[in-house]
Amino acid sequence: MMSKQKRYEALVHAWHADIFRYAYWLIKDKSIAEDVVQETFLRAWKSLDSLQDEKAAKSWLITILRRENARRFERKQFDLTDIDDVSVADEIQISHEQGLQHRELHKHIGALATEYREPLILQAIFGLSGEEIATQLDLNKNTVMTRLFRARNQLKEALEHSNEMIGSKNG
Amino acid sequence: MDDLEFRRTIYADPDSQLQSVKDAVQSDKSKQQFWHDVKQLDKNIKQTVSDVAVPEGLAHRLILKQSLAEHRSQKIKQRWYIALAASIAFLVGINVTIFNNQPIDISEYALAHRYHEGEVPMQMDENVNLQQVNIKLAAMGGHLNQDIGKVYFANFCDFDRVRSLHLVMDSGNGKVTVFVVPLKEQFSMEPKFADQRFDGRSFDIGNAAIIVVGEKGQELKLMEDNLKKQLVFSA
């Protein structure tokens, strides 16, 4: 059996990137996202013994991260910007194919309301099913499916709108 | 499956494996096109979402932070052990103090004292007269009315941190050691006591405990009676 330390390191290597990306899309601030990820993994280390099945690690980490993120709001009730209104497109460097459509899409995903964005991210990053997302967000499955539908619908409309804008500019 | 339901299902889960979805697209070109478009959109979404660059060295920082936290908690544990050790030491200290306040058997103490001093006082002959004895006795409020025999040695000594008078006297049946100790609450005494080498008597007169220690089998009754008769304490 692996030592606790080895288990932890394996967990970090396997999940830190996806957990960070999820945190980023949830928080939309890179440095706060990293702080929350730090807290998440520290918490995970402390209760690592409660993780019996490595297959459950993904949802376990997501649960911890959501809780740590909620704690951040409890701690800092003031000094809060309504980040849904802030454009995040310029903050993250897109590592490759900085195509116009990607940048547009990045901006539009960031602009989605959290209730639409979060299930979409859980599905896109972790490949969670509707049921799994429902469990994670404590919603019923139909609500989750509706939100996923609206999220993509809004993105499609926003992209079409942008294309029209670009089209009209170019034309 | 009607068109609206189809769209909703596909938008919610572009990778849907539902048989009803598969059946719906079977013979419907526009639905096939729509599904293709949504899959393309979803591919872009997944790519965009995963394109977020993870800060360099994040994994190492996570492991470092954990080992630092672990180190700190071990240090706290060590402090905890030190605190525990200190508590135990403190309790031991209290117990020793309580133990020290337990009744002290002065008969035993007299024997220990007798062993400790050895034979030196017993061999000394300072030829102490009654007046000199009384000066010393007066320090503890005592007075010897009459000569009750030769006094070879009379000196203050420490009797379990209590200033006491240590006498070597002639009992009429050889030398005996007599301790005069101001009575303390925690003192207890046996009227007759003995071990392999010595016999002893202890009794109190006024506020003083008198302990007579002689050799094994030595007659001590006469000494005891004389002391009880002639030694008085004013306090």
Short mmCIF file of C-alpha atoms in Angstrom, two decimals:
data_model
loop_
_atom_site.label_atom_id
_atom_site.label_comp_id
_atom_site.label_asym_id
_atom_site.label_seq_id
_atom_site.Cartn_x
_atom_site.Cartn_y
_atom_site.Cartn_z
CA MET A 1 0.00 0.00 0.00
CA MET A 2 1.16 3.50 -0.89
CA SER A 3 2.18 5.82 1.89
CA LYS A 4 -0.04 8.81 2.55
CA GLN A 5 2.63 11.08 1.09
CA LYS A 6 2.82 9.08 -2.14
CA ARG A 7 -0.95 8.98 -2.46
CA TYR A 8 -1.07 12.73 -2.01
CA GLU A 9 1.60 13.39 -4.61
CA ALA A 10 -0.14 11.08 -7.07
CA LEU A 11 -3.38 12.96 -6.44
CA VAL A 12 -1.69 16.32 -7.03
CA HIS A 13 -0.10 15.20 -10.28
CA ALA A 14 -3.26 13.58 -11.59
CA TRP A 15 -5.70 16.36 -10.77
CA HIS A 16 -4.04 19.72 -10.12
CA ALA A 17 -4.37 20.99 -13.70
CA ASP A 18 -8.07 20.18 -14.11
CA ILE A 19 -8.84 21.39 -10.59
CA PHE A 20 -7.00 24.64 -11.28
CA ARG A 21 -8.89 25.17 -14.55
CA TYR A 22 -12.18 24.50 -12.83
CA ALA A 23 -11.25 26.98 -10.09
CA TYR A 24 -10.28 29.54 -12.69
CA TRP A 25 -13.59 29.25 -14.53
CA LEU A 26 -15.44 29.43 -11.25
CA ILE A 27 -13.53 32.42 -9.90
CA LYS A 28 -12.18 34.03 -13.08
CA ASP A 29 -9.09 35.32 -11.31
CA LYS A 30 -5.89 33.37 -11.73
CA SER A 31 -4.21 34.21 -8.44
CA ILE A 32 -7.34 33.76 -6.33
CA ALA A 33 -7.95 30.49 -8.18
CA GLU A 34 -4.46 29.33 -7.23
CA ASP A 35 -5.04 30.27 -3.58
CA VAL A 36 -8.26 28.30 -3.50
CA VAL A 37 -6.55 25.33 -5.17
CA GLN A 38 -3.80 25.51 -2.50
CA GLU A 39 -6.43 25.44 0.23
CA THR A 40 -8.26 22.64 -1.54
CA PHE A 41 -5.23 20.37 -1.70
CA LEU A 42 -4.20 21.20 1.85
CA ARG A 43 -7.67 20.21 3.01
CA ALA A 44 -7.45 17.10 0.83
CA TRP A 45 -4.16 16.16 2.51
CA LYS A 46 -5.68 16.53 5.96
CA SER A 47 -8.59 14.27 5.19
CA LEU A 48 -6.86 11.96 2.72
CA ASP A 49 -7.63 8.97 4.91
CA SER A 50 -11.32 9.49 4.22
CA LEU A 51 -10.75 8.95 0.50
CA GLN A 52 -11.16 5.20 0.22
CA ASP A 53 -11.52 4.81 -3.51
CA GLU A 54 -9.16 6.62 -5.89
CA LYS A 55 -11.92 6.58 -8.51
CA ALA A 56 -13.90 8.92 -6.28
CA ALA A 57 -10.97 11.36 -6.12
CA LYS A 58 -12.32 13.59 -8.87
CA SER A 59 -15.72 14.33 -7.29
CA TRP A 60 -14.11 14.42 -3.85
CA LEU A 61 -11.70 17.18 -4.96
CA ILE A 62 -14.47 19.08 -6.74
CA THR A 63 -16.53 18.99 -3.53
CA ILE A 64 -13.62 20.29 -1.46
CA LEU A 65 -12.87 23.04 -3.96
CA ARG A 66 -16.48 24.22 -4.06
CA ARG A 67 -16.50 24.32 -0.25
CA GLU A 68 -13.21 26.22 -0.07
CA ASN A 69 -14.51 28.68 -2.64
CA ALA A 70 -17.67 29.19 -0.61
CA ARG A 71 -15.54 29.78 2.49
CA ARG A 72 -13.74 32.51 0.61
CA PHE A 73 -17.03 34.33 0.28
CA GLU A 74 -17.78 33.86 3.97
CA ARG A 75 -14.39 35.30 4.86
CA LYS A 76 -14.56 38.18 2.43
CA GLN A 77 -18.06 39.45 2.36
CA PHE A 78 -16.90 42.87 1.41
CA ASP A 79 -14.22 43.86 -1.06
CA LEU A 80 -16.09 41.97 -3.71
CA THR A 81 -16.48 42.89 -7.34
CA ASP A 82 -19.30 41.47 -9.31
CA ILE A 83 -16.96 39.47 -11.46
CA ASP A 84 -19.68 38.37 -13.82
CA ASP A 85 -19.53 41.84 -15.26
CA VAL A 86 -15.81 41.94 -15.67
CA SER A 87 -14.33 40.77 -18.87
CA VAL A 88 -11.68 38.15 -18.36
CA ALA A 89 -10.67 37.68 -21.94
CA ASP A 90 -7.34 39.45 -21.65
CA GLU A 91 -6.15 37.93 -18.44
CA ILE A 92 -5.38 34.42 -19.53
CA GLN A 93 -2.88 33.73 -22.21
CA ILE A 94 -4.26 31.16 -24.53
CA SER A 95 -1.45 28.74 -25.06
CA HIS A 96 -2.06 27.84 -28.65
CA GLU A 97 -4.33 28.59 -31.56
CA GLN A 98 -5.17 32.01 -30.35
CA GLY A 99 -7.79 32.11 -32.97
CA LEU A 100 -10.36 34.79 -32.89
CA GLN A 101 -13.11 32.28 -32.25
CA HIS A 102 -11.30 30.86 -29.21
CA ARG A 103 -10.80 34.26 -27.72
CA GLU A 104 -14.41 35.15 -28.39
CA LEU A 105 -15.58 31.89 -26.87
CA HIS A 106 -13.36 32.41 -23.83
CA LYS A 107 -14.94 35.79 -23.25
CA HIS A 108 -18.46 34.46 -23.71
CA ILE A 109 -17.97 31.49 -21.36
CA GLY A 110 -16.62 33.91 -18.77
CA ALA A 111 -19.64 36.10 -19.27
CA LEU A 112 -22.14 33.29 -18.63
CA ALA A 113 -24.00 33.45 -15.34
CA THR A 114 -22.35 31.18 -12.77
CA GLU A 115 -25.39 28.92 -12.65
CA TYR A 116 -24.94 28.16 -16.36
CA ARG A 117 -21.18 28.30 -16.44
CA GLU A 118 -20.51 25.88 -13.61
CA PRO A 119 -22.37 22.83 -14.94
CA LEU A 120 -20.91 23.48 -18.38
CA ILE A 121 -17.37 23.53 -16.97
CA LEU A 122 -17.96 20.37 -14.93
CA GLN A 123 -19.14 18.64 -18.07
CA ALA A 124 -16.41 20.01 -20.32
CA ILE A 125 -13.41 19.55 -17.99
CA PHE A 126 -14.30 16.48 -15.97
CA GLY A 127 -16.74 14.78 -18.34
CA LEU A 128 -19.31 14.50 -15.56
CA SER A 129 -22.72 13.15 -16.53
CA GLY A 130 -25.95 15.02 -15.87
CA GLU A 131 -26.57 12.92 -12.77
CA GLU A 132 -23.06 13.51 -11.44
CA ILE A 133 -23.36 17.26 -11.95
CA ALA A 134 -26.77 17.20 -10.26
CA THR A 135 -25.26 15.44 -7.23
CA GLN A 136 -22.31 17.79 -7.12
CA LEU A 137 -24.40 20.95 -7.32
CA ASP A 138 -27.26 19.59 -5.24
CA LEU A 139 -29.79 20.14 -8.02
CA ASN A 140 -32.13 17.77 -9.79
CA LYS A 141 -31.06 16.37 -13.11
CA ASN A 142 -33.69 18.19 -15.16
CA THR A 143 -32.52 21.53 -13.82
CA VAL A 144 -28.96 20.64 -14.72
CA MET A 145 -29.94 19.60 -18.26
CA THR A 146 -31.90 22.83 -18.70
CA ARG A 147 -28.94 24.90 -17.56
CA LEU A 148 -26.57 23.04 -19.85
CA PHE A 149 -28.96 23.64 -22.73
CA ARG A 150 -29.19 27.35 -21.93
CA ALA A 151 -25.42 27.66 -21.50
CA ARG A 152 -24.71 26.31 -25.00
CA ASN A 153 -27.64 28.14 -26.46
CA GLN A 154 -26.37 31.45 -25.08
CA LEU A 155 -22.85 30.72 -26.30
CA LYS A 156 -24.09 29.92 -29.77
CA GLU A 157 -26.14 33.09 -29.90
CA ALA A 158 -23.29 35.18 -28.56
CA LEU A 159 -20.91 33.74 -31.15
CA GLU A 160 -23.35 34.39 -33.93
CA HIS A 161 -23.79 37.93 -32.70
CA SER A 162 -20.01 38.47 -32.61
CA ASN A 163 -19.66 37.07 -36.10
CA GLU A 164 -22.31 39.48 -37.31
CA MET A 165 -20.45 42.33 -35.62
CA ILE A 166 -17.19 41.26 -37.22
CA GLY A 167 -18.98 40.75 -40.50
CA SER A 168 -20.49 44.20 -40.35
CA LYS A 169 -17.15 45.75 -39.43
CA ASN A 170 -15.41 44.01 -42.26
CA GLY A 171 -18.20 44.73 -44.66
CA MET B 1 -38.69 12.97 -30.46
CA ASP B 2 -39.79 16.37 -31.72
CA ASP B 3 -37.41 19.01 -32.94
CA LEU B 4 -37.43 21.13 -29.80
CA GLU B 5 -36.80 18.19 -27.49
CA PHE B 6 -34.05 17.00 -29.81
CA ARG B 7 -32.34 20.39 -29.72
CA ARG B 8 -32.63 20.65 -25.97
CA THR B 9 -31.20 17.18 -25.50
CA ILE B 10 -28.30 17.79 -27.85
CA TYR B 11 -27.50 21.19 -26.38
CA ALA B 12 -27.52 19.75 -22.88
CA ASP B 13 -25.34 16.78 -23.84
CA PRO B 14 -23.72 16.80 -27.27
CA ASP B 15 -22.26 13.35 -26.57
CA SER B 16 -25.69 11.92 -25.77
CA GLN B 17 -25.91 8.18 -26.14
CA LEU B 18 -29.70 8.11 -25.94
CA GLN B 19 -31.28 5.70 -28.39
CA SER B 20 -34.11 8.19 -29.04
CA VAL B 21 -31.55 10.75 -30.17
CA LYS B 22 -29.85 8.24 -32.46
CA ASP B 23 -33.21 7.25 -33.89
CA ALA B 24 -34.20 10.87 -34.45
CA VAL B 25 -31.17 11.69 -36.60
CA GLN B 26 -31.36 8.44 -38.56
CA SER B 27 -33.46 9.77 -41.39
CA ASP B 28 -33.27 13.52 -40.76
CA LYS B 29 -30.48 15.38 -42.53
CA SER B 30 -31.14 18.73 -40.86
CA LYS B 31 -30.94 17.09 -37.41
CA GLN B 32 -27.70 15.42 -38.42
CA GLN B 33 -26.34 18.79 -39.49
CA PHE B 34 -27.53 20.41 -36.27
CA TRP B 35 -25.91 17.69 -34.13
CA HIS B 36 -22.69 18.08 -36.13
CA ASP B 37 -22.70 21.84 -35.52
CA VAL B 38 -23.32 21.46 -31.81
CA LYS B 39 -20.53 18.86 -31.53
CA GLN B 40 -18.23 21.31 -33.28
CA LEU B 41 -19.26 24.05 -30.87
CA ASP B 42 -18.72 21.69 -27.95
CA LYS B 43 -15.29 20.73 -29.23
CA ASN B 44 -14.40 24.43 -29.27
CA ILE B 45 -15.83 24.89 -25.77
CA LYS B 46 -13.78 21.98 -24.41
CA GLN B 47 -10.68 23.29 -26.11
CA THR B 48 -11.22 26.81 -24.84
CA VAL B 49 -11.92 25.66 -21.31
CA SER B 50 -8.83 23.46 -21.28
CA ASP B 51 -6.68 26.11 -22.90
CA VAL B 52 -6.33 27.91 -19.60
CA ALA B 53 -2.65 27.70 -18.79
CA VAL B 54 -1.91 26.13 -15.44
CA PRO B 55 0.60 28.23 -13.46
CA GLU B 56 4.08 26.86 -13.83
CA GLY B 57 5.22 24.71 -10.93
CA LEU B 58 1.76 24.55 -9.35
CA ALA B 59 2.04 20.83 -8.61
CA HIS B 60 5.38 21.38 -6.86
CA ARG B 61 3.99 24.27 -4.85
CA LEU B 62 1.05 22.14 -3.76
CA ILE B 63 3.38 19.41 -2.54
CA LEU B 64 5.72 21.91 -0.91
CA LYS B 65 2.88 23.64 0.89
CA GLN B 66 1.65 20.32 2.18
CA SER B 67 5.08 19.29 3.47
CA LEU B 68 5.51 22.66 5.17
CA ALA B 69 2.09 22.33 6.79
CA GLU B 70 2.98 18.81 7.87
CA HIS B 71 6.28 20.03 9.30
CA ARG B 72 4.45 22.77 11.20
CA SER B 73 1.88 20.38 12.57
CA GLN B 74 4.67 18.07 13.70
CA LYS B 75 6.31 20.97 15.46
CA ILE B 76 3.00 21.73 17.11
CA LYS B 77 2.79 18.07 18.10
CA GLN B 78 6.29 18.33 19.57
CA ARG B 79 5.21 21.37 21.52
CA TRP B 80 2.25 19.36 22.64
CA TYR B 81 4.58 16.65 23.92
CA ILE B 82 6.71 19.20 25.72
CA ALA B 83 3.58 20.63 27.29
CA LEU B 84 2.57 17.14 28.37
CA ALA B 85 6.01 16.47 29.81
CA ALA B 86 5.87 19.78 31.65
CA SER B 87 2.44 18.93 33.03
CA ILE B 88 3.67 15.57 34.25
CA ALA B 89 6.69 17.17 35.87
CA PHE B 90 4.38 19.69 37.50
CA LEU B 91 2.11 16.95 38.84
CA VAL B 92 5.09 15.02 40.12
CA GLY B 93 6.19 18.18 41.87
CA ILE B 94 2.79 18.61 43.47
CA ASN B 95 2.75 14.97 44.53
CA VAL B 96 6.17 15.27 46.10
CA THR B 97 4.94 18.32 47.97
CA ILE B 98 1.82 16.48 49.09
CA PHE B 99 3.96 13.51 50.00
CA ASN B 100 6.17 15.78 52.04
CA ASN B 101 3.13 16.97 53.90
CA GLN B 102 2.13 13.44 54.72
CA PRO B 103 2.57 12.47 58.39
CA ILE B 104 6.22 12.01 59.17
CA ASP B 105 7.07 9.17 61.48
CA ILE B 106 9.66 10.85 63.67
CA SER B 107 10.66 7.55 65.24
CA GLU B 108 11.89 6.42 61.86
CA TYR B 109 13.50 9.75 61.35
CA ALA B 110 15.28 9.42 64.69
CA LEU B 111 16.67 6.05 63.69
CA ALA B 112 17.82 7.39 60.35
CA HIS B 113 19.45 10.28 62.11
CA ARG B 114 21.12 7.95 64.55
CA TYR B 115 22.56 5.89 61.69
CA HIS B 116 23.61 8.95 59.80
CA GLU B 117 25.56 10.58 62.63
CA GLY B 118 27.45 7.37 63.30
CA GLU B 119 29.39 7.00 66.54
CA VAL B 120 30.98 10.42 66.65
CA PRO B 121 28.59 12.10 69.12
CA MET B 122 28.49 8.93 71.15
CA GLN B 123 32.25 9.05 71.69
CA MET B 124 32.41 12.70 72.51
CA ASP B 125 32.43 13.93 76.05
CA GLU B 126 31.79 17.61 76.24
CA ASN B 127 30.75 17.25 79.88
CA VAL B 128 27.83 19.57 79.42
CA ASN B 129 26.41 20.96 82.62
CA LEU B 130 22.76 21.51 83.43
CA GLN B 131 22.97 25.23 82.81
CA GLN B 132 24.38 24.76 79.32
CA VAL B 133 21.70 22.20 78.52
CA ASN B 134 19.03 24.57 79.78
CA ILE B 135 20.33 27.44 77.63
CA LYS B 136 19.85 25.24 74.62
CA LEU B 137 16.51 23.90 75.82
CA ALA B 138 15.30 27.44 76.43
CA ALA B 139 15.52 28.09 72.69
CA MET B 140 12.59 25.76 72.33
CA GLY B 141 10.81 26.74 75.53
CA GLY B 142 12.08 23.82 77.57
CA HIS B 143 13.69 23.51 80.96
CA LEU B 144 15.28 20.66 82.84
CA ASN B 145 14.55 20.99 86.55
CA GLN B 146 17.21 18.71 87.86
CA ASP B 147 20.29 16.97 86.74
CA ILE B 148 19.14 13.64 85.41
CA GLY B 149 22.57 12.27 84.73
CA LYS B 150 25.67 13.13 82.80
CA VAL B 151 25.24 14.91 79.50
CA TYR B 152 28.03 14.08 77.06
CA PHE B 153 26.86 16.04 74.06
CA ALA B 154 24.28 18.72 73.43
CA ASN B 155 23.88 20.38 70.07
CA PHE B 156 21.25 21.67 67.73
CA CYS B 157 20.62 19.55 64.73
CA ASP B 158 18.33 19.49 61.79
CA PHE B 159 15.43 17.13 62.25
CA ASP B 160 13.57 17.09 58.96
CA ARG B 161 14.20 20.81 58.60
CA VAL B 162 13.12 21.45 62.16
CA ARG B 163 15.73 22.85 64.52
CA SER B 164 16.04 20.30 67.28
CA LEU B 165 18.25 19.45 70.18
CA HIS B 166 20.45 16.43 69.97
CA LEU B 167 21.66 15.12 73.34
CA VAL B 168 23.81 12.21 74.35
CA MET B 169 23.11 11.32 78.00
CA ASP B 170 23.88 8.71 80.55
CA SER B 171 20.76 6.68 81.17
CA GLY B 172 22.17 4.83 84.15
CA ASN B 173 22.35 1.87 81.79
CA GLY B 174 24.84 3.31 79.30
CA LYS B 175 24.68 6.19 76.83
CA VAL B 176 21.52 7.04 74.99
CA THR B 177 20.67 9.56 72.30
CA VAL B 178 17.86 11.96 73.10
CA PHE B 179 16.22 14.17 70.50
CA VAL B 180 14.08 17.09 71.55
CA VAL B 181 11.97 18.21 68.61
CA PRO B 182 9.32 20.94 68.59
CA LEU B 183 6.07 19.15 67.71
CA LYS B 184 4.70 19.74 64.25
CA GLU B 185 1.29 18.84 63.00
CA GLN B 186 2.58 16.41 60.45
CA PHE B 187 4.60 14.44 62.99
CA SER B 188 3.47 11.05 64.09
CA MET B 189 5.29 8.80 66.50
CA GLU B 190 5.36 5.31 67.90
CA PRO B 191 5.73 5.07 71.72
CA LYS B 192 8.06 2.12 71.23
CA PHE B 193 10.05 1.42 68.17
CA ALA B 194 13.01 -0.68 67.20
CA ASP B 195 15.04 -2.07 64.35
CA GLN B 196 17.83 -4.66 64.18
CA ARG B 197 20.27 -2.43 66.04
CA PHE B 198 18.40 0.11 68.15
CA ASP B 199 15.50 0.33 70.51
CA GLY B 200 13.62 3.56 70.98
CA ARG B 201 10.92 5.36 72.92
CA SER B 202 9.08 8.44 71.90
CA PHE B 203 6.62 10.59 73.79
CA ASP B 204 5.64 14.19 73.98
CA ILE B 205 5.99 16.71 76.74
CA GLY B 206 4.08 19.91 76.14
CA ASN B 207 4.87 21.04 72.63
CA ALA B 208 7.93 18.90 72.24
CA ALA B 209 8.49 15.41 71.01
CA ILE B 210 11.11 13.50 72.94
CA ILE B 211 12.78 10.56 71.28
CA VAL B 212 15.16 8.30 73.12
CA VAL B 213 17.32 5.93 71.11
CA GLY B 214 19.46 3.28 72.75
CA GLU B 215 21.26 0.12 71.78
CA LYS B 216 19.26 -3.03 71.22
CA GLY B 217 18.05 -4.40 74.55
CA GLN B 218 19.19 -1.34 76.49
CA GLU B 219 16.95 -0.35 79.41
CA LEU B 220 15.25 2.93 78.44
CA LYS B 221 12.35 3.04 80.86
CA LEU B 222 14.31 4.83 83.58
CA MET B 223 15.49 7.51 81.14
CA GLU B 224 11.96 8.00 79.86
CA ASP B 225 10.57 8.34 83.39
CA ASN B 226 13.27 10.80 84.41
CA LEU B 227 12.72 12.98 81.40
CA LYS B 228 8.96 12.97 81.91
CA LYS B 229 9.49 14.01 85.49
CA GLN B 230 12.17 16.68 85.12
CA LEU B 231 11.68 18.16 81.67
CA VAL B 232 9.07 20.85 81.36
CA PHE B 233 8.00 23.05 78.47
CA SER B 234 6.50 26.40 79.12
CA ALA B 235 4.73 26.94 75.82
#
